[in-house]
Amino acid sequence: MKKLLKNDAFQTLIASLLCIVVGLFLGFIVLLFINPSGAASSIVEVIKNFMHFSSGKLRLKNLGNTLVKTAPLLMCSLSVLFAYKVGLFNIGAAGQYVVGSAVSLYCALALHLNWLLCILLAFVAGAIYAAIVGVLKALCNVNEVISGIMLNWIALYGANTILSNVKEPTSPYTLHITGESPSSLIPSLGLDKLFNNNSYVTIAIPLAIIIAIVILVLLNKTKLGYELKATGNNKNAAKYAGMAEKRNIILTLMISGALAALGGAFLYLSDYEQWSCSQSSVPGMGFNGIAAAFLGGLNPIGSILSSYFIQHITNGGAYVDLTKYSSQISDLISSIIIYLCGFVFFLKYAISSRLEKSEEKRARKAIADHEKGGEE
Amino acid sequence: MDQQYAIEMLNITKRFPGIIANDNITLQLKKGEIHALLGENGAGKSTLMSVLFGLYQPEEGVIKKDGVEVHIKDPNDANRLGIGMVHQHFKLVECFTVLDNIILGVEPNKAGFLQKGEARAKVMALSEKYGLHVDPDALIEDITVGMQQRTEILKMLYRDNEILIFDEPTAVLTPQEIDELMVIMKNLAAEGKSILFISHKLAEIMAVADRCTVLRRGKYIGTVETKSTTAEALSAMMVGRNVNFHVEKKPSKPGDVILDVKNMTVASKGHKKNAVNDVSFKVRRGEIVCIAGIDGNGQTELVYGLTGLEPLSGGTIELCGKDITKAPIRRRSTGGMSHIPEDRHKHGLVLDYTLEDNMVLQRYFEPEFTKMGFLRRKNIRAYAERLIEQYDVRSGQGPVTMARAMSGGNQQKAIIAREIDKNPDLLVAVQPTRGLDVGAIEYIHKQLVAQRDAGKAVLLVSLELDEVMDVPDRILVMYEGEIVGQLDPKKTTQEELGLYMAGAKRDEVIS
Ligand SMILES: Nc1ncnc2c1ncn2[C@@H]1O[C@H](COP(=O)(O)OP(=O)(O)OP(=O)(O)O)[C@@H](O)[C@H]1O
Ligand SMILES: [Mg+2]
């Protein structure tokens, strides 16, 4: 047991679970504060999510919906995680996600391209967009957080402008791909049948999981991963070893940006959501990706689980009793929990130092006992 | 009864994964004495001192100060008890100035406002008093290792610590600086401060220490009065055999020119003057050429220029007949150059990588270790195991030990193993034996000579006078960025060398 407790991965898991519990508890407190009568049942709804429905068919369909949004979140968290392993904090994932969304939507609705082409173009666009951050960082030593945040806003307004060309005449929302260009929809290949004919469930979901595994392998088993992590850990040593550290920084951000952009394409090319051309804040998907990356212990497999969890409670928030709380409450609860997820590493540190202390105490006690024994 | 001991560490045991770093060790430090701690690389010296400084908690054992048991949970506790430490690898904030580093954590303030004037005066007074020359306004990242060391010592003195731990302070100092430090330590001891002093240099221990405690592989071997022992006896006690201090080598047979440097100039970061100014020299097959000089006279920049870490502002470099003046680092490395860097933590290692991953840092891309973009883990493991065996690199968990968890000397041995095993045409070795125990130094020197005898060229950069006199076939002395003398180690004396190094004597050098 002690050995297990000292295991790094296990500590991360414990810390993540603790964060979740504390997050849910804090959410509960807030609900209690606003309206005590519905707090308990609302939190239960958040946790239950699709289990809210009693019919198995509806449950399946709604599980499908949660999964549809898990895929883009997973991509964003992989984006953040990948850059982080190389010592970069890619907060620009949010903007790269927007770029991927906009490019894929435009390719679908205006150019009526095939879905694979739409995805590929989004991928390339995200890489190029993130390369700006990379070049600024590598060549001019501009902090990637600063330039990332600026580019997030540019991406948002750029997307709104471009997508205004393909929006519904009477609303700020983009057209439905289903009606406009069915060949641009990511195919389901029968996956929809598994979720009670939920047509939004596409191969994007297994694709995202495969990409997570690819990233895991890339980081741990390949020459490129070796180089990138060396650069992230000690860029002087990387330079000394003849690695092209500048190229590596740019390449890392490009891969990271491409991953986030894929997330945008995965969501919008399923036609689950329409882009609102009047939105004035950067979509939270990229930022949630940061939380998911940390909650998953900065491990791609952990990211799969944490992304699902975060999406699970976000969707669950929709079932909070709206007669007792205002409609923003679901976002509030899920954001509290997501916020708490950022504390995983802090908690992990607390756990391990706690362990050391208690061991030390035991050792001291043993010595004291021993000495006492000696005196007698 | 008046307490005789300032610090007692009784039956200390400290374990790390796979190794008992300190196994039931007892060390008693008398008031006002200089107590040396001696032992091979990885014997557990730094660990024992870190326990005293509160960085590690021992599993067993007690620490007493002035006869009273104390619990030192962290360095703040140590500081309150008047214990200060200069670490083997400095703990300075790179982007802060010298002064800011010295006062860090104990900044004098009035109502929350920094009173730097006061601090500066105290620092300057201390620096004056002990001859620890520093530029208080220079950034740490811009100054030499020697000055960083002085900053660390000042940091301790500034805090009025009375128990001073020096973890290999002399490894990075020049001979003159070492002499000065010895005087300083004696003065401090005379003022009643108690000093714990780690060094691998027996002569220093014999010169300043009153007593010496010897550790071997985590175990306590004994404590002796330096007055009643000899350097030979100490080294035998430490490694368990007799060590040959003299380098045995046949006369060299220089062959083709491997390295040809012409008019090399490297700009200086801090000053307007060039760090390396119009330097020309050649290194041939089958010879060891040593660049000697006092630290900070352009040796670091010369090596940076040579290895590609810094661009040249003038001149050319040829390696094996090919112009590499503008070549990227990788091309120099694959073209036959190996580099044992001066700063093992800054350049030499990725500390959060395992030992085996560090062993292939210069070769990971070769077909032996990479196939179609994938690392060949089995080969990497086998290769690392061979080097570990051959160079006796000791660590807790072998190839999977994190580099960070290795002792300083063993980190150095890992780098040397990696660079020599690359079988280069030119080996650039900067202070290769810094921080190694006498047994390891003997081994490394043999390896350098073996490289030479195998027809390779070796460029050694050293501050160590014994090494400068003993190992090379030819000495080039650097002073203020220029080569001011070429000496034959067999014909010159340490005194003459000293004159060149101090700039008191210079020749026109044509090589
Ligand atoms: N933080 C750590 N984690 C795990 N093992 C460690 C750690 N620090 C030291 N060790 C191990 O403990 C042993 C003793 O290390 P220590 O640094 O005390 O040696 P040392 O006597 O100072 O050697 P050197 O002369 O090379 O500096 C080494 O084998 C090292 O691998
Ligand atoms: Mg040490």
CSV table of N, CA, C and O in Angstrom, one decimal, chain B residues 331-415:
chain,number,residue,atom,x,y,z
B,331,ARG,N,26.6,19.5,-36.9
B,331,ARG,CA,27.6,19.1,-37.9
B,331,ARG,C,29.0,19.0,-37.3
B,331,ARG,O,29.8,18.2,-37.7
B,332,ARG,N,29.3,19.9,-36.4
B,332,ARG,CA,30.6,19.8,-35.7
B,332,ARG,C,30.7,18.5,-35.0
B,332,ARG,O,31.8,17.8,-35.0
B,333,SER,N,29.6,18.1,-34.3
B,333,SER,CA,29.7,16.9,-33.5
B,333,SER,C,29.8,15.7,-34.4
B,333,SER,O,30.6,14.8,-34.1
B,334,THR,N,29.0,15.6,-35.4
B,334,THR,CA,29.1,14.4,-36.3
B,334,THR,C,30.4,14.4,-37.1
B,334,THR,O,30.9,13.4,-37.6
B,335,GLY,N,31.0,15.7,-37.3
B,335,GLY,CA,32.2,15.8,-38.0
B,335,GLY,C,33.4,15.4,-37.2
B,335,GLY,O,34.6,15.6,-37.7
B,336,GLY,N,33.2,15.0,-36.0
B,336,GLY,CA,34.4,14.5,-35.2
B,336,GLY,C,34.8,15.3,-34.0
B,336,GLY,O,35.9,15.1,-33.5
B,337,MET,N,33.9,16.1,-33.5
B,337,MET,CA,34.2,16.9,-32.3
B,337,MET,C,33.4,16.4,-31.1
B,337,MET,O,32.2,16.3,-31.2
B,338,SER,N,34.1,16.2,-30.0
B,338,SER,CA,33.3,15.9,-28.8
B,338,SER,C,33.6,17.0,-27.8
B,338,SER,O,34.6,17.7,-27.9
B,339,HIS,N,32.7,17.3,-26.9
B,339,HIS,CA,32.8,18.4,-26.0
B,339,HIS,C,32.3,18.1,-24.6
B,339,HIS,O,31.2,17.8,-24.4
B,340,ILE,N,33.3,18.1,-23.7
B,340,ILE,CA,32.9,17.9,-22.3
B,340,ILE,C,32.8,19.3,-21.7
B,340,ILE,O,33.7,20.1,-21.6
B,341,PRO,N,31.5,19.8,-21.5
B,341,PRO,CA,31.3,21.2,-21.2
B,341,PRO,C,31.7,21.6,-19.8
B,341,PRO,O,31.8,20.7,-18.9
B,342,GLU,N,31.9,22.9,-19.7
B,342,GLU,CA,32.4,23.4,-18.4
B,342,GLU,C,31.3,23.3,-17.3
B,342,GLU,O,31.6,22.9,-16.2
B,343,ASP,N,30.1,23.6,-17.7
B,343,ASP,CA,29.0,23.6,-16.8
B,343,ASP,C,28.1,22.4,-17.0
B,343,ASP,O,27.3,22.3,-17.9
B,344,ARG,N,28.2,21.4,-16.1
B,344,ARG,CA,27.5,20.1,-16.4
B,344,ARG,C,26.0,20.2,-16.3
B,344,ARG,O,25.3,19.5,-17.0
B,345,HIS,N,25.5,21.1,-15.5
B,345,HIS,CA,24.1,21.2,-15.3
B,345,HIS,C,23.5,22.1,-16.4
B,345,HIS,O,22.3,21.9,-16.8
B,346,LYS,N,24.2,23.1,-16.8
B,346,LYS,CA,23.7,24.0,-17.9
B,346,LYS,C,23.6,23.3,-19.2
B,346,LYS,O,22.6,23.3,-19.9
B,347,HIS,N,24.8,22.7,-19.6
B,347,HIS,CA,24.9,22.2,-20.9
B,347,HIS,C,24.9,20.6,-21.0
B,347,HIS,O,24.4,20.0,-21.9
B,348,GLY,N,25.6,20.1,-20.0
B,348,GLY,CA,26.0,18.7,-20.1
B,348,GLY,C,24.9,17.7,-20.0
B,348,GLY,O,24.9,16.6,-20.5
B,349,LEU,N,23.8,18.0,-19.2
B,349,LEU,CA,22.8,17.0,-18.9
B,349,LEU,C,21.4,17.5,-19.0
B,349,LEU,O,21.2,18.7,-18.8
B,350,VAL,N,20.5,16.6,-19.3
B,350,VAL,CA,19.1,17.0,-19.1
B,350,VAL,C,18.8,16.3,-17.8
B,350,VAL,O,18.6,15.1,-17.7
B,351,LEU,N,18.7,17.1,-16.8
B,351,LEU,CA,18.6,16.6,-15.4
B,351,LEU,C,17.4,15.7,-15.2
B,351,LEU,O,17.4,14.8,-14.3
B,352,ASP,N,16.3,16.0,-15.9
B,352,ASP,CA,15.1,15.3,-15.7
B,352,ASP,C,15.0,14.1,-16.6
B,352,ASP,O,13.9,13.5,-16.8
B,353,TYR,N,16.0,13.8,-17.3
B,353,TYR,CA,16.1,12.6,-18.1
B,353,TYR,C,16.8,11.5,-17.3
B,353,TYR,O,17.6,11.8,-16.4
B,354,THR,N,16.6,10.3,-17.7
B,354,THR,CA,17.3,9.2,-17.0
B,354,THR,C,18.8,9.2,-17.5
B,354,THR,O,19.1,9.8,-18.5
B,355,LEU,N,19.6,8.4,-16.7
B,355,LEU,CA,21.0,8.3,-17.0
B,355,LEU,C,21.2,7.8,-18.4
B,355,LEU,O,21.9,8.3,-19.2
B,356,GLU,N,20.4,6.8,-18.8
B,356,GLU,CA,20.5,6.2,-20.1
B,356,GLU,C,20.2,7.1,-21.2
B,356,GLU,O,20.8,7.2,-22.3
B,357,ASP,N,19.1,7.9,-21.0
B,357,ASP,CA,18.8,8.9,-22.0
B,357,ASP,C,19.9,10.0,-22.2
B,357,ASP,O,20.1,10.5,-23.2
B,358,ASN,N,20.5,10.3,-21.1
B,358,ASN,CA,21.6,11.2,-21.1
B,358,ASN,C,22.8,10.7,-21.8
B,358,ASN,O,23.6,11.4,-22.4
B,359,MET,N,23.0,9.4,-21.7
B,359,MET,CA,24.2,8.7,-22.3
B,359,MET,C,24.1,8.8,-23.8
B,359,MET,O,25.2,8.7,-24.5
B,360,VAL,N,22.9,8.9,-24.4
B,360,VAL,CA,22.8,9.0,-25.9
B,360,VAL,C,22.5,10.4,-26.4
B,360,VAL,O,22.1,10.5,-27.5
B,361,LEU,N,22.7,11.3,-25.5
B,361,LEU,CA,22.3,12.7,-25.9
B,361,LEU,C,23.0,13.2,-27.2
B,361,LEU,O,22.4,14.0,-27.9
B,362,GLN,N,24.2,12.7,-27.5
B,362,GLN,CA,24.9,13.1,-28.7
B,362,GLN,C,24.7,12.2,-29.8
B,362,GLN,O,25.2,12.4,-30.9
B,363,ARG,N,24.1,11.0,-29.5
B,363,ARG,CA,24.0,10.0,-30.6
B,363,ARG,C,22.6,9.4,-30.8
B,363,ARG,O,22.5,8.4,-31.5
B,364,TYR,N,21.6,9.9,-30.1
B,364,TYR,CA,20.3,9.3,-30.2
B,364,TYR,C,19.8,9.1,-31.6
B,364,TYR,O,18.9,8.3,-31.8
B,365,PHE,N,20.3,10.0,-32.5
B,365,PHE,CA,19.7,9.9,-33.9
B,365,PHE,C,20.4,8.9,-34.8
B,365,PHE,O,20.0,8.7,-35.9
B,366,GLU,N,21.5,8.3,-34.2
B,366,GLU,CA,22.2,7.3,-35.1
B,366,GLU,C,21.4,6.1,-35.2
B,366,GLU,O,20.6,5.7,-34.4
B,367,PRO,N,21.6,5.4,-36.4
B,367,PRO,CA,20.8,4.2,-36.6
B,367,PRO,C,20.8,3.2,-35.5
B,367,PRO,O,19.8,2.4,-35.3
B,368,GLU,N,21.9,3.1,-34.7
B,368,GLU,CA,21.9,2.2,-33.6
B,368,GLU,C,20.8,2.5,-32.6
B,368,GLU,O,20.3,1.6,-31.9
B,369,PHE,N,20.4,3.7,-32.5
B,369,PHE,CA,19.5,4.1,-31.4
B,369,PHE,C,18.1,4.6,-31.9
B,369,PHE,O,17.2,4.7,-31.2
B,370,THR,N,18.0,4.8,-33.2
B,370,THR,CA,16.8,5.2,-33.8
B,370,THR,C,16.5,4.5,-35.1
B,370,THR,O,17.4,4.4,-35.9
B,371,LYS,N,15.3,3.9,-35.2
B,371,LYS,CA,14.9,3.3,-36.4
B,371,LYS,C,13.6,3.8,-36.9
B,371,LYS,O,12.6,3.7,-36.1
B,372,MET,N,13.5,4.4,-38.0
B,372,MET,CA,12.3,4.9,-38.6
B,372,MET,C,11.6,5.9,-37.6
B,372,MET,O,10.4,5.8,-37.4
B,373,GLY,N,12.4,6.7,-37.0
B,373,GLY,CA,11.9,7.7,-36.1
B,373,GLY,C,11.6,7.2,-34.7
B,373,GLY,O,11.3,8.0,-33.8
B,374,PHE,N,11.7,5.9,-34.5
B,374,PHE,CA,11.4,5.3,-33.1
B,374,PHE,C,12.7,5.0,-32.4
B,374,PHE,O,13.7,4.5,-33.0
B,375,LEU,N,12.7,5.3,-31.1
B,375,LEU,CA,13.9,5.0,-30.3
B,375,LEU,C,14.1,3.5,-30.1
B,375,LEU,O,13.1,2.9,-29.9
B,376,ARG,N,15.3,3.0,-30.2
B,376,ARG,CA,15.5,1.6,-30.0
B,376,ARG,C,15.9,1.4,-28.5
B,376,ARG,O,17.1,1.4,-28.2
B,377,ARG,N,14.9,1.3,-27.7
B,377,ARG,CA,15.2,1.3,-26.2
B,377,ARG,C,16.1,0.2,-25.8
B,377,ARG,O,16.9,0.5,-24.9
B,378,LYS,N,16.0,-0.9,-26.4
B,378,LYS,CA,16.9,-2.0,-26.0
B,378,LYS,C,18.4,-1.7,-26.2
B,378,LYS,O,19.2,-1.9,-25.3
B,379,ASN,N,18.6,-1.1,-27.4
B,379,ASN,CA,20.0,-0.7,-27.7
B,379,ASN,C,20.5,0.4,-26.8
B,379,ASN,O,21.7,0.4,-26.4
B,380,ILE,N,19.6,1.3,-26.5
B,380,ILE,CA,20.0,2.4,-25.6
B,380,ILE,C,20.4,1.9,-24.2
B,380,ILE,O,21.4,2.2,-23.7
B,381,ARG,N,19.6,1.0,-23.7
B,381,ARG,CA,19.8,0.4,-22.4
B,381,ARG,C,21.2,-0.4,-22.4
B,381,ARG,O,22.0,-0.2,-21.5
B,382,ALA,N,21.4,-1.2,-23.5
B,382,ALA,CA,22.6,-2.0,-23.5
B,382,ALA,C,23.9,-1.0,-23.6
B,382,ALA,O,24.8,-1.2,-22.9
B,383,TYR,N,23.7,0.0,-24.4
B,383,TYR,CA,24.8,1.0,-24.5
B,383,TYR,C,25.1,1.6,-23.2
B,383,TYR,O,26.3,1.7,-22.8
B,384,ALA,N,24.1,2.1,-22.6
B,384,ALA,CA,24.2,2.8,-21.3
B,384,ALA,C,24.9,1.9,-20.3
B,384,ALA,O,25.8,2.3,-19.5
B,385,GLU,N,24.4,0.6,-20.2
B,385,GLU,CA,25.0,-0.3,-19.3
B,385,GLU,C,26.5,-0.5,-19.5
B,385,GLU,O,27.2,-0.6,-18.5
B,386,ARG,N,26.8,-0.6,-20.7
B,386,ARG,CA,28.2,-0.7,-21.0
B,386,ARG,C,29.1,0.4,-20.5
B,386,ARG,O,30.1,0.3,-19.8
B,387,LEU,N,28.6,1.7,-20.8
B,387,LEU,CA,29.3,2.8,-20.4
B,387,LEU,C,29.4,2.9,-18.8
B,387,LEU,O,30.4,3.3,-18.2
B,388,ILE,N,28.3,2.6,-18.2
B,388,ILE,CA,28.2,2.7,-16.7
B,388,ILE,C,29.2,1.7,-16.1
B,388,ILE,O,30.0,2.1,-15.2
B,389,GLU,N,29.3,0.5,-16.7
B,389,GLU,CA,30.3,-0.5,-16.3
B,389,GLU,C,31.7,0.0,-16.5
B,389,GLU,O,32.5,0.0,-15.6
B,390,GLN,N,31.9,0.4,-17.7
B,390,GLN,CA,33.3,0.8,-18.1
B,390,GLN,C,33.9,2.0,-17.3
B,390,GLN,O,35.0,2.0,-16.9
B,391,TYR,N,33.0,3.0,-17.1
B,391,TYR,CA,33.5,4.2,-16.4
B,391,TYR,C,33.1,4.2,-15.0
B,391,TYR,O,33.3,5.3,-14.3
B,392,ASP,N,32.6,3.2,-14.4
B,392,ASP,CA,32.2,3.1,-13.0
B,392,ASP,C,31.3,4.2,-12.6
B,392,ASP,O,31.6,4.9,-11.6
B,393,VAL,N,30.2,4.5,-13.3
B,393,VAL,CA,29.3,5.5,-13.0
B,393,VAL,C,28.4,4.9,-11.9
B,393,VAL,O,27.6,4.0,-12.2
B,394,ARG,N,28.4,5.5,-10.7
B,394,ARG,CA,27.6,4.9,-9.6
B,394,ARG,C,26.3,5.7,-9.4
B,394,ARG,O,26.3,6.9,-9.4
B,395,SER,N,25.2,5.0,-9.2
B,395,SER,CA,24.0,5.6,-9.0
B,395,SER,C,23.0,4.6,-8.3
B,395,SER,O,23.3,3.5,-8.2
B,396,GLY,N,21.9,5.1,-7.8
B,396,GLY,CA,21.0,4.3,-7.1
B,396,GLY,C,20.4,3.2,-7.9
B,396,GLY,O,20.3,2.1,-7.5
B,397,GLN,N,19.9,3.6,-9.2
B,397,GLN,CA,19.1,2.6,-9.9
B,397,GLN,C,19.7,2.4,-11.3
B,397,GLN,O,18.9,2.0,-12.2
B,398,GLY,N,21.0,2.6,-11.5
B,398,GLY,CA,21.6,2.3,-12.8
B,398,GLY,C,21.0,3.1,-13.9
B,398,GLY,O,20.8,4.3,-13.7
B,399,PRO,N,20.8,2.5,-15.1
B,399,PRO,CA,20.5,3.3,-16.3
B,399,PRO,C,19.2,4.1,-16.1
B,399,PRO,O,19.0,5.1,-16.8
B,400,VAL,N,18.3,3.7,-15.2
B,400,VAL,CA,17.0,4.4,-15.1
B,400,VAL,C,17.0,5.4,-14.0
B,400,VAL,O,16.0,6.1,-13.7
B,401,THR,N,18.2,5.7,-13.4
B,401,THR,CA,18.3,6.7,-12.4
B,401,THR,C,18.1,8.1,-13.1
B,401,THR,O,18.6,8.3,-14.2
B,402,MET,N,17.4,9.0,-12.4
B,402,MET,CA,17.3,10.3,-13.0
B,402,MET,C,18.6,11.0,-12.8
B,402,MET,O,19.2,10.9,-11.7
B,403,ALA,N,19.1,11.7,-13.8
B,403,ALA,CA,20.4,12.4,-13.7
B,403,ALA,C,20.4,13.3,-12.5
B,403,ALA,O,21.4,13.4,-11.8
B,404,ARG,N,19.3,13.9,-12.2
B,404,ARG,CA,19.2,14.8,-11.0
B,404,ARG,C,19.5,14.1,-9.7
B,404,ARG,O,20.0,14.7,-8.8
B,405,ALA,N,19.3,12.8,-9.6
B,405,ALA,CA,19.5,12.1,-8.4
B,405,ALA,C,20.9,11.5,-8.3
B,405,ALA,O,21.1,10.7,-7.4
B,406,MET,N,21.8,11.9,-9.2
B,406,MET,CA,23.1,11.4,-9.1
B,406,MET,C,24.1,12.3,-8.4
B,406,MET,O,23.8,13.5,-8.4
B,407,SER,N,25.1,11.8,-7.8
B,407,SER,CA,26.1,12.7,-7.2
B,407,SER,C,26.9,13.5,-8.2
B,407,SER,O,27.0,13.0,-9.4
B,408,GLY,N,27.4,14.6,-7.9
B,408,GLY,CA,28.0,15.5,-8.8
B,408,GLY,C,29.1,14.8,-9.6
B,408,GLY,O,29.2,14.9,-10.8
B,409,GLY,N,30.0,14.1,-8.9
B,409,GLY,CA,31.1,13.5,-9.6
B,409,GLY,C,30.6,12.4,-10.6
B,409,GLY,O,31.2,12.2,-11.6
B,410,ASN,N,29.6,11.7,-10.2
B,410,ASN,CA,29.1,10.7,-11.1
B,410,ASN,C,28.3,11.3,-12.3
B,410,ASN,O,28.4,10.7,-13.4
B,411,GLN,N,27.7,12.4,-12.1
B,411,GLN,CA,27.2,13.1,-13.3
B,411,GLN,C,28.3,13.4,-14.3
B,411,GLN,O,28.2,13.2,-15.5
B,412,GLN,N,29.4,13.9,-13.7
B,412,GLN,CA,30.6,14.3,-14.5
B,412,GLN,C,31.1,13.1,-15.3
B,412,GLN,O,31.4,13.1,-16.4
B,413,LYS,N,31.2,11.9,-14.5
B,413,LYS,CA,31.7,10.7,-15.1
B,413,LYS,C,30.8,10.3,-16.3
B,413,LYS,O,31.3,9.8,-17.3
B,414,ALA,N,29.5,10.4,-16.1
B,414,ALA,CA,28.6,10.1,-17.2
B,414,ALA,C,28.8,10.9,-18.5
B,414,ALA,O,28.9,10.4,-19.6
B,415,ILE,N,29.1,12.2,-18.3
B,415,ILE,CA,29.3,13.0,-19.4
B,415,ILE,C,30.6,12.6,-20.1
B,415,ILE,O,30.7,12.5,-21.4
